[in-house]
Amino acid sequence: MAMVCLSDFEDYAKKYLPKIAWDYFAAGADDCTTRDENILAYKRIRFRPRMLRDVSVMDIRTEILGSEISFPVGIAPTGFHQLAWPDGEKSTARAARAMNTCYIASTYSTCTLEEISAAAPGGVRWFQLYIHRNRAASQQLVQRAEALGFQGLVLTADLPYTGKRRDDVRNGFRLPPHMKVKNLERAFEVCKMSPPDHSLLWHVPHERKTTGLDPSVTWNDIYWLQSLTRLPIIIKGILTREDAELAVKHGVQGIIVSNHGGRQLDEGPATIDALVEVVEAVRGRVEVYVDGGIRKGSDVLKALALGAKCVFIGRPALWGLAYKGEEGLQDVLRILQDEFRLSMALAGCASVSEIGQHLVQFSRL
Amino acid sequence: MAMVCLSDFEDYAKKYLPKIAWDYFAAGADDCTTRDENILAYKRIRFRPRMLRDVSVMDIRTEILGSEISFPVGIAPTGFHQLAWPDGEKSTARAARAMNTCYIASTYSTCTLEEISAAAPGGVRWFQLYIHRNRAASQQLVQRAEALGFQGLVLTADLPYTGKRRDDVRNGFRLPPHMKVKNLERAFEVCKMSPPDHSLLWHVPHERKTTGLDPSVTWNDIYWLQSLTRLPIIIKGILTREDAELAVKHGVQGIIVSNHGGRQLDEGPATIDALVEVVEAVRGRVEVYVDGGIRKGSDVLKALALGAKCVFIGRPALWGLAYKGEEGLQDVLRILQDEFRLSMALAGCASVSEIGQHLVQFSRL
Amino acid sequence: MAMVCLSDFEDYAKKYLPKIAWDYFAAGADDCTTRDENILAYKRIRFRPRMLRDVSVMDIRTEILGSEISFPVGIAPTGFHQLAWPDGEKSTARAARAMNTCYIASTYSTCTLEEISAAAPGGVRWFQLYIHRNRAASQQLVQRAEALGFQGLVLTADLPYTGKRRDDVRNGFRLPPHMKVKNLERAFEVCKMSPPDHSLLWHVPHERKTTGLDPSVTWNDIYWLQSLTRLPIIIKGILTREDAELAVKHGVQGIIVSNHGGRQLDEGPATIDALVEVVEAVRGRVEVYVDGGIRKGSDVLKALALGAKCVFIGRPALWGLAYKGEEGLQDVLRILQDEFRLSMALAGCASVSEIGQHLVQFSRL
Amino acid sequence: MAMVCLSDFEDYAKKYLPKIAWDYFAAGADDCTTRDENILAYKRIRFRPRMLRDVSVMDIRTEILGSEISFPVGIAPTGFHQLAWPDGEKSTARAARAMNTCYIASTYSTCTLEEISAAAPGGVRWFQLYIHRNRAASQQLVQRAEALGFQGLVLTADLPYTGKRRDDVRNGFRLPPHMKVKNLERAFEVCKMSPPDHSLLWHVPHERKTTGLDPSVTWNDIYWLQSLTRLPIIIKGILTREDAELAVKHGVQGIIVSNHGGRQLDEGPATIDALVEVVEAVRGRVEVYVDGGIRKGSDVLKALALGAKCVFIGRPALWGLAYKGEEGLQDVLRILQDEFRLSMALAGCASVSEIGQHLVQFSRL
């Protein structure tokens, strides 16, 4: 079977992953409306391609927070990569570095930050944080990440409680016994406190047992994070102009427009629709990124045309891992890169700086 | 089979109820367009969730007409609960009280008001009235309900004649011989008049036989009801701003925006769409509620964001009864409660008072 | 099988009619988009029903051009009723009279006008005319109709050539040898001219053989018709405000908004959409009717709310004939009548005069 | 099987062509959204037909760049006609001449321009050019076309690189060994340079091997072409008002609004939608044509109503060739001609000059 486009990797993963793992990665909250809308919303955007421009020399590089990456597609934070490939996040880190792009490692990694760093020294890497009720554990994680050379701290804002993903409940999803949420284990160990039961992490109704995450986090905790680290702070999960304004006001360096892949509040906006609102509110004061629903190079072009500095892929990265680990993820990134370059050329842009809102319009449909 | 969301109960009921009962509960008028639109219309409303608010302590209680209920979901009036579960409305009353919410008992109950009261003393309960040609029978019912401690009188305004529900006609729907519309039987007995043939109640074309209901009822009859009882009057079945204005003018205490589950005039508005118009007209002068199409906790959140004080569920309550009687209905209510609380938290609201129109927008689709 | 709604008759006809006859009646032009849109467009109109009006006494009668009919639904002109039932148009005439409504007999009847008149003396009846190249034959038809007591002359304006109905071409549709287009045969006989080959009438591409119809007819021919007869002239096939204005200016007494059941130009407007434009242009100066897509009593209510004085049904009448001849057509009309009366009552109207545009709104979908 | 409409030819071709050839002709870029939108967009346009106009004498002729053609439908440039029929482009040329319409021969023909000319002397014919990195080869082609009596030069502007057509990649599409891109072979021979590997032309990812086409072409190259030839220049592939304005400014004689049949940048506008924008910008200064999605005579009428002087068909011409070569293509053209004439008549237009924007409106759907 030829791997021609990202849905080929999706088909492969659906066929070869254990059902419980596939379901976990594929899950959306409730009716999965928002998960699917993330993709459908891209279809409602039409290009206005320009002709007869010199596109013989294409430059698709960009910079995020000062780091050059080979093209504006990074790896979004997702948990439990060992469910997709034995080497887990180590493979992810290697693939991202090989393709010279940014990888955001999740708090819920099945490898430690140290293992991730060692696997691919020198890569562009950010660390994604959930704030725990046990603040000492979170502080420990932030400071470890900074010490290991991670270049950004991504605070996830949309998970005070875990969304209701019906298939995970039906499956009684839990990590297999040989996998661990290693970062948290060490963090709690260092703090000499007992951690929550991570094996149960995702399938418990939010009130009966606890994930250990702190649902009382507010904007003031941005100041607390700033007091812990000199890393730039990127806030992930913003969907409205009001929150974008608050993010800027609280001094973050970047915003990731995200609805957690449609896994948290169902029936919120598609991220590409929310991007427009956020970009308008931010007025260039901080960098804005987007994740959710990216399946083709032309989706990347649309996101950039609407003001994103870079996009991040979640599930497609996991499909790539499931296919062939590091090599499979490189395949996914390479296909996106080729498609993005071709889309740019066919739209009449030879470099990322030529991409602008004039390239797109919203369809009446 | 795990009961994870309301559609699991629907699947169960469809499988285990007698076809004639399932069809009766599921029926919509004519092409069932409005019945289905009630659900689809919720899908066209998108949340605008807010992040980083302290949602560690959640308060989902509310009040309706001065009575506190545990969360803003009550049981809409529906007929013939013995078709779903042997104990019929007694089970419904017990489940509602156990969950500390409001139950609107129907004129067409298969238990008497006295049995319902005795089954769950102290519960928040309203009585739903159809006005009969025989006004003495209706008066008797109203006064019995008041004497039994029902706290509200719900006048159904949208059934001068019964809507055309094709499946009921095809099935020749009638109550099994061992079930009775007990309230009416007693009311007519007390009045020493012969009641209409209730066993035929629902399947007869509206002109050939009669349901006994009075199609000449007008707004002036609100004054008549007010002369009979000191109970607050809630009018059910309002869909336009004009009628909302008239309701307020005639001194009702509440309005239930309803299209009778799509069982009366097909191709009227979805109730969640009509709610917007009614709330705008009412301008807070009376409480506004809505029923029809509620299938998830997030639907409740949307209705409240658009101005409803509380929602009522019809068919889902019957599915719960069909599953396990009182216990099954509690399961349904508990799932809705958990989902509602989670939706609120993920949208950034810690209490019902924080819910407002800013949380939603209508999708372009 | 219970005959509960009009689609039951459709299913019956599809099952029991010869395929070639079913295909002929069902045919739409080209992709059948307009045929289907006629129905879909009704779905996009939503009622705004009013409550608590006295609907105990319902009056659904109306008048068209001064004749009272029992409810605002007549029989549209369609050809070849013997394809549906052996007695053909004689049965149609009897059913229409029995139900006290108007029947528009087609030029392409398989019974003569004389037979139709004799079958149901005293019925409200109009005659539908196509103008032939042989004007003498057309004149003869008009004058026969007037002499026989037909009360209106309906000029079809949308068939200078026959639309392309793919199934008829594939089937090589032609009338069976024992059926004749009797009116035309006699008309040409009287004129001592040889008629076109009616057996081939409908399946020939428009340029190779001719239907005998005159594609040079213009508005001036209205004056010619007025010189031939004192019957009121109703023009059928108008879809734009410009043509509605011309119709009024040329002195017609009525307009039937029609797209010939979607059998002529595909991808014109649905008739219920065009009705709005025509009614606006006419400003009450002449009566406006509509045909196409009426399948339920509530469709009739919508058409009246948007300004139609009466609607006409085409295919549903043929399904009724196919079911049981005169009796089957009465069943169809009775169902529509019951549904229309019920819809009116549920919308809060006790008589046709209370129906108005305030009852409907166009859905956003 | 009767060939009644164009989709009958499509069905035939799909059934009888080798899969690799069918896939190549049918292919769209990426998700094929734009390919399919080209067709769907026509469905969203509704006619406003006018009645009672004299349409007894129909004149459907038009002129493009001064040449009269029998009706406003020409043959768009498509490659590799021998994949559809052994005689390839010679059959196409003969059919176009027989029907007295215009044929645009592609650079990627499998017959030489000389063979095409000789097959149908005297036909209205334009030559479609891709500009090669090897400018001498392109110059040679242009001058050969002019010398052979081609009357127009069509510059394709939307293919700096080949779009990603997934099926071609999966199939490893290449020309069978016995077919050649003959024009290019000769052009490169004359220039004494080695040509690119045409057998591999279409299936290679754009960066690894090259088609030989020049991605540095800009508007200035229009001046270069004007210096080579006195033929009128038509630019093909324009989709925006900005590029339409540039085309006029650079002195082209015509614009073909085209998205290359949806084979280049996916998710650009449907051509019929882009036509409106381009016609508005051009304001009659040059002729505007459109291709893509034409499947019925009424589509032609819509395009003309929206300002196109003529339309061109791509895939339908190939289906005609696949059916019966020259004869099959004539069948396709004749059906379109009959349908176009009938649509005009039913819309009330007796000649092409009566077609205007008043005939159409965009549907709300």
PDB file of C-alpha atoms in Angstrom, chain C residues 30-31 33-34 37 44 133 155-166 169-170 205-208 214-219 222 235-243 246 258 263-270 273 277 362-365, chain D residues 1-8 11 39 41-58 295-299 301-302 334-348 358-361 363-365:
ATOM      1  CA  ASP C  30     -32.834  16.621 -16.952  1.00  0.00           C
ATOM      2  CA  ASP C  31     -31.522  15.932 -13.441  1.00  0.00           C
ATOM      3  CA  THR C  33     -33.555  19.037  -9.595  1.00  0.00           C
ATOM      4  CA  THR C  34     -36.559  21.314  -9.862  1.00  0.00           C
ATOM      5  CA  GLU C  37     -36.829  21.216  -5.143  1.00  0.00           C
ATOM      6  CA  ARG C  44     -37.429  25.313   4.418  1.00  0.00           C
ATOM      7  CA  ARG C 133     -49.630  25.950 -34.820  1.00  0.00           C
ATOM      8  CA  LEU C 155     -53.233  28.875 -20.875  1.00  0.00           C
ATOM      9  CA  THR C 156     -50.026  26.942 -20.308  1.00  0.00           C
ATOM     10  CA  ALA C 157     -47.146  29.283 -21.008  1.00  0.00           C
ATOM     11  CA  ASP C 158     -44.092  27.163 -20.261  1.00  0.00           C
ATOM     12  CA  LEU C 159     -44.161  24.578 -23.049  1.00  0.00           C
ATOM     13  CA  PRO C 160     -43.073  26.074 -26.351  1.00  0.00           C
ATOM     14  CA  TYR C 161     -41.198  22.763 -26.639  1.00  0.00           C
ATOM     15  CA  THR C 162     -41.336  19.693 -24.453  1.00  0.00           C
ATOM     16  CA  GLY C 163     -38.713  19.435 -21.708  1.00  0.00           C
ATOM     17  CA  LYS C 164     -36.124  16.681 -21.803  1.00  0.00           C
ATOM     18  CA  ARG C 165     -37.292  13.885 -19.530  1.00  0.00           C
ATOM     19  CA  ARG C 166     -34.577  11.303 -19.737  1.00  0.00           C
ATOM     20  CA  VAL C 169     -36.502   9.037 -23.920  1.00  0.00           C
ATOM     21  CA  ARG C 170     -34.965   5.831 -22.583  1.00  0.00           C
ATOM     22  CA  PRO C 205     -36.447  15.409 -29.542  1.00  0.00           C
ATOM     23  CA  HIS C 206     -37.920  18.807 -30.097  1.00  0.00           C
ATOM     24  CA  GLU C 207     -36.411  19.571 -33.476  1.00  0.00           C
ATOM     25  CA  ARG C 208     -36.866  16.350 -35.389  1.00  0.00           C
ATOM     26  CA  ASP C 214     -46.774  26.707 -31.490  1.00  0.00           C
ATOM     27  CA  PRO C 215     -43.467  28.005 -30.084  1.00  0.00           C
ATOM     28  CA  SER C 216     -44.180  31.462 -31.461  1.00  0.00           C
ATOM     29  CA  VAL C 217     -46.917  32.239 -28.939  1.00  0.00           C
ATOM     30  CA  THR C 218     -46.432  35.606 -27.223  1.00  0.00           C
ATOM     31  CA  TRP C 219     -48.313  37.851 -24.853  1.00  0.00           C
ATOM     32  CA  ILE C 222     -53.747  36.604 -24.812  1.00  0.00           C
ATOM     33  CA  ILE C 235     -52.056  31.859 -17.191  1.00  0.00           C
ATOM     34  CA  LYS C 236     -50.033  28.892 -15.953  1.00  0.00           C
ATOM     35  CA  GLY C 237     -46.252  28.686 -15.732  1.00  0.00           C
ATOM     36  CA  ILE C 238     -45.282  32.146 -14.457  1.00  0.00           C
ATOM     37  CA  LEU C 239     -42.170  32.236 -12.247  1.00  0.00           C
ATOM     38  CA  THR C 240     -40.930  35.836 -12.209  1.00  0.00           C
ATOM     39  CA  ARG C 241     -42.193  39.215 -11.141  1.00  0.00           C
ATOM     40  CA  GLU C 242     -41.611  40.553 -14.643  1.00  0.00           C
ATOM     41  CA  ASP C 243     -43.939  38.001 -16.221  1.00  0.00           C
ATOM     42  CA  LEU C 246     -47.058  41.361 -17.914  1.00  0.00           C
ATOM     43  CA  SER C 258     -45.913  26.592 -11.841  1.00  0.00           C
ATOM     44  CA  ARG C 263     -40.781  18.754 -16.278  1.00  0.00           C
ATOM     45  CA  GLN C 264     -39.753  21.724 -18.424  1.00  0.00           C
ATOM     46  CA  LEU C 265     -36.712  23.893 -17.635  1.00  0.00           C
ATOM     47  CA  ASP C 266     -34.730  22.144 -14.912  1.00  0.00           C
ATOM     48  CA  GLU C 267     -33.131  24.294 -12.213  1.00  0.00           C
ATOM     49  CA  GLY C 268     -35.644  27.054 -12.202  1.00  0.00           C
ATOM     50  CA  PRO C 269     -37.069  28.111  -8.847  1.00  0.00           C
ATOM     51  CA  ALA C 270     -39.239  25.948  -6.643  1.00  0.00           C
ATOM     52  CA  ASP C 273     -40.260  30.330  -3.668  1.00  0.00           C
ATOM     53  CA  GLU C 277     -42.045  37.030  -5.850  1.00  0.00           C
ATOM     54  CA  PHE C 362     -38.092  31.061   5.939  1.00  0.00           C
ATOM     55  CA  SER C 363     -35.638  28.850   7.743  1.00  0.00           C
ATOM     56  CA  ARG C 364     -31.975  29.775   7.722  1.00  0.00           C
ATOM     57  CA  LEU C 365     -31.180  26.346   6.297  1.00  0.00           C
TER      58      LEU C 365
ATOM     59  CA  MET D   1     -27.860   1.428 -23.815  1.00  0.00           C
ATOM     60  CA  ALA D   2     -29.280   4.723 -25.024  1.00  0.00           C
ATOM     61  CA  MET D   3     -26.901   7.684 -24.859  1.00  0.00           C
ATOM     62  CA  VAL D   4     -29.322  10.312 -23.592  1.00  0.00           C
ATOM     63  CA  CYS D   5     -27.200  12.674 -21.557  1.00  0.00           C
ATOM     64  CA  LEU D   6     -23.523  13.246 -20.855  1.00  0.00           C
ATOM     65  CA  SER D   7     -23.421  11.046 -17.787  1.00  0.00           C
ATOM     66  CA  ASP D   8     -24.271   8.086 -20.001  1.00  0.00           C
ATOM     67  CA  ASP D  11     -20.633   5.648 -17.318  1.00  0.00           C
ATOM     68  CA  ILE D  39     -20.305  20.654 -10.889  1.00  0.00           C
ATOM     69  CA  ALA D  41     -21.726  25.121  -8.039  1.00  0.00           C
ATOM     70  CA  TYR D  42     -23.913  25.023 -11.155  1.00  0.00           C
ATOM     71  CA  LYS D  43     -26.652  23.431  -9.056  1.00  0.00           C
ATOM     72  CA  ARG D  44     -26.708  26.465  -6.787  1.00  0.00           C
ATOM     73  CA  ILE D  45     -27.673  28.748  -9.658  1.00  0.00           C
ATOM     74  CA  ARG D  46     -31.366  29.014 -10.417  1.00  0.00           C
ATOM     75  CA  PHE D  47     -32.942  30.199 -13.645  1.00  0.00           C
ATOM     76  CA  ARG D  48     -35.523  32.928 -13.827  1.00  0.00           C
ATOM     77  CA  PRO D  49     -37.213  31.775 -17.025  1.00  0.00           C
ATOM     78  CA  ARG D  50     -39.393  34.123 -19.050  1.00  0.00           C
ATOM     79  CA  MET D  51     -42.547  33.000 -20.791  1.00  0.00           C
ATOM     80  CA  LEU D  52     -44.486  33.765 -23.962  1.00  0.00           C
ATOM     81  CA  ARG D  53     -41.611  34.913 -26.080  1.00  0.00           C
ATOM     82  CA  ASP D  54     -41.461  33.870 -29.700  1.00  0.00           C
ATOM     83  CA  VAL D  55     -38.911  31.052 -29.739  1.00  0.00           C
ATOM     84  CA  SER D  56     -40.015  29.478 -32.991  1.00  0.00           C
ATOM     85  CA  VAL D  57     -36.755  30.386 -34.739  1.00  0.00           C
ATOM     86  CA  MET D  58     -33.713  29.656 -32.605  1.00  0.00           C
ATOM     87  CA  ARG D 295     -22.487  18.613 -17.949  1.00  0.00           C
ATOM     88  CA  LYS D 296     -25.762  19.839 -19.462  1.00  0.00           C
ATOM     89  CA  GLY D 297     -26.969  22.360 -21.987  1.00  0.00           C
ATOM     90  CA  SER D 298     -28.446  24.408 -19.192  1.00  0.00           C
ATOM     91  CA  ASP D 299     -24.973  24.754 -17.628  1.00  0.00           C
ATOM     92  CA  LEU D 301     -26.861  28.810 -20.568  1.00  0.00           C
ATOM     93  CA  LYS D 302     -25.929  29.674 -16.986  1.00  0.00           C
ATOM     94  CA  ARG D 334     -24.901  17.265 -30.418  1.00  0.00           C
ATOM     95  CA  ILE D 335     -26.575  16.428 -27.117  1.00  0.00           C
ATOM     96  CA  LEU D 336     -25.152  19.543 -25.538  1.00  0.00           C
ATOM     97  CA  GLN D 337     -26.292  21.546 -28.538  1.00  0.00           C
ATOM     98  CA  ASP D 338     -29.838  20.196 -28.389  1.00  0.00           C
ATOM     99  CA  GLU D 339     -30.003  20.727 -24.654  1.00  0.00           C
ATOM    100  CA  PHE D 340     -28.599  24.231 -24.902  1.00  0.00           C
ATOM    101  CA  ARG D 341     -31.089  25.206 -27.582  1.00  0.00           C
ATOM    102  CA  LEU D 342     -33.970  23.760 -25.589  1.00  0.00           C
ATOM    103  CA  SER D 343     -32.858  25.493 -22.384  1.00  0.00           C
ATOM    104  CA  MET D 344     -32.641  28.802 -24.203  1.00  0.00           C
ATOM    105  CA  ALA D 345     -36.125  28.362 -25.616  1.00  0.00           C
ATOM    106  CA  LEU D 346     -37.605  27.342 -22.272  1.00  0.00           C
ATOM    107  CA  ALA D 347     -35.934  30.341 -20.643  1.00  0.00           C
ATOM    108  CA  GLY D 348     -37.416  32.598 -23.313  1.00  0.00           C
ATOM    109  CA  HIS D 358     -31.485  38.605 -15.470  1.00  0.00           C
ATOM    110  CA  LEU D 359     -31.940  34.907 -16.330  1.00  0.00           C
ATOM    111  CA  VAL D 360     -30.236  33.606 -13.201  1.00  0.00           C
ATOM    112  CA  GLN D 361     -30.007  34.023  -9.470  1.00  0.00           C
ATOM    113  CA  SER D 363     -29.795  29.994  -4.615  1.00  0.00           C
ATOM    114  CA  ARG D 364     -29.680  30.523  -0.868  1.00  0.00           C
ATOM    115  CA  LEU D 365     -28.519  26.927  -0.507  1.00  0.00           C
TER     116      LEU D 365
END
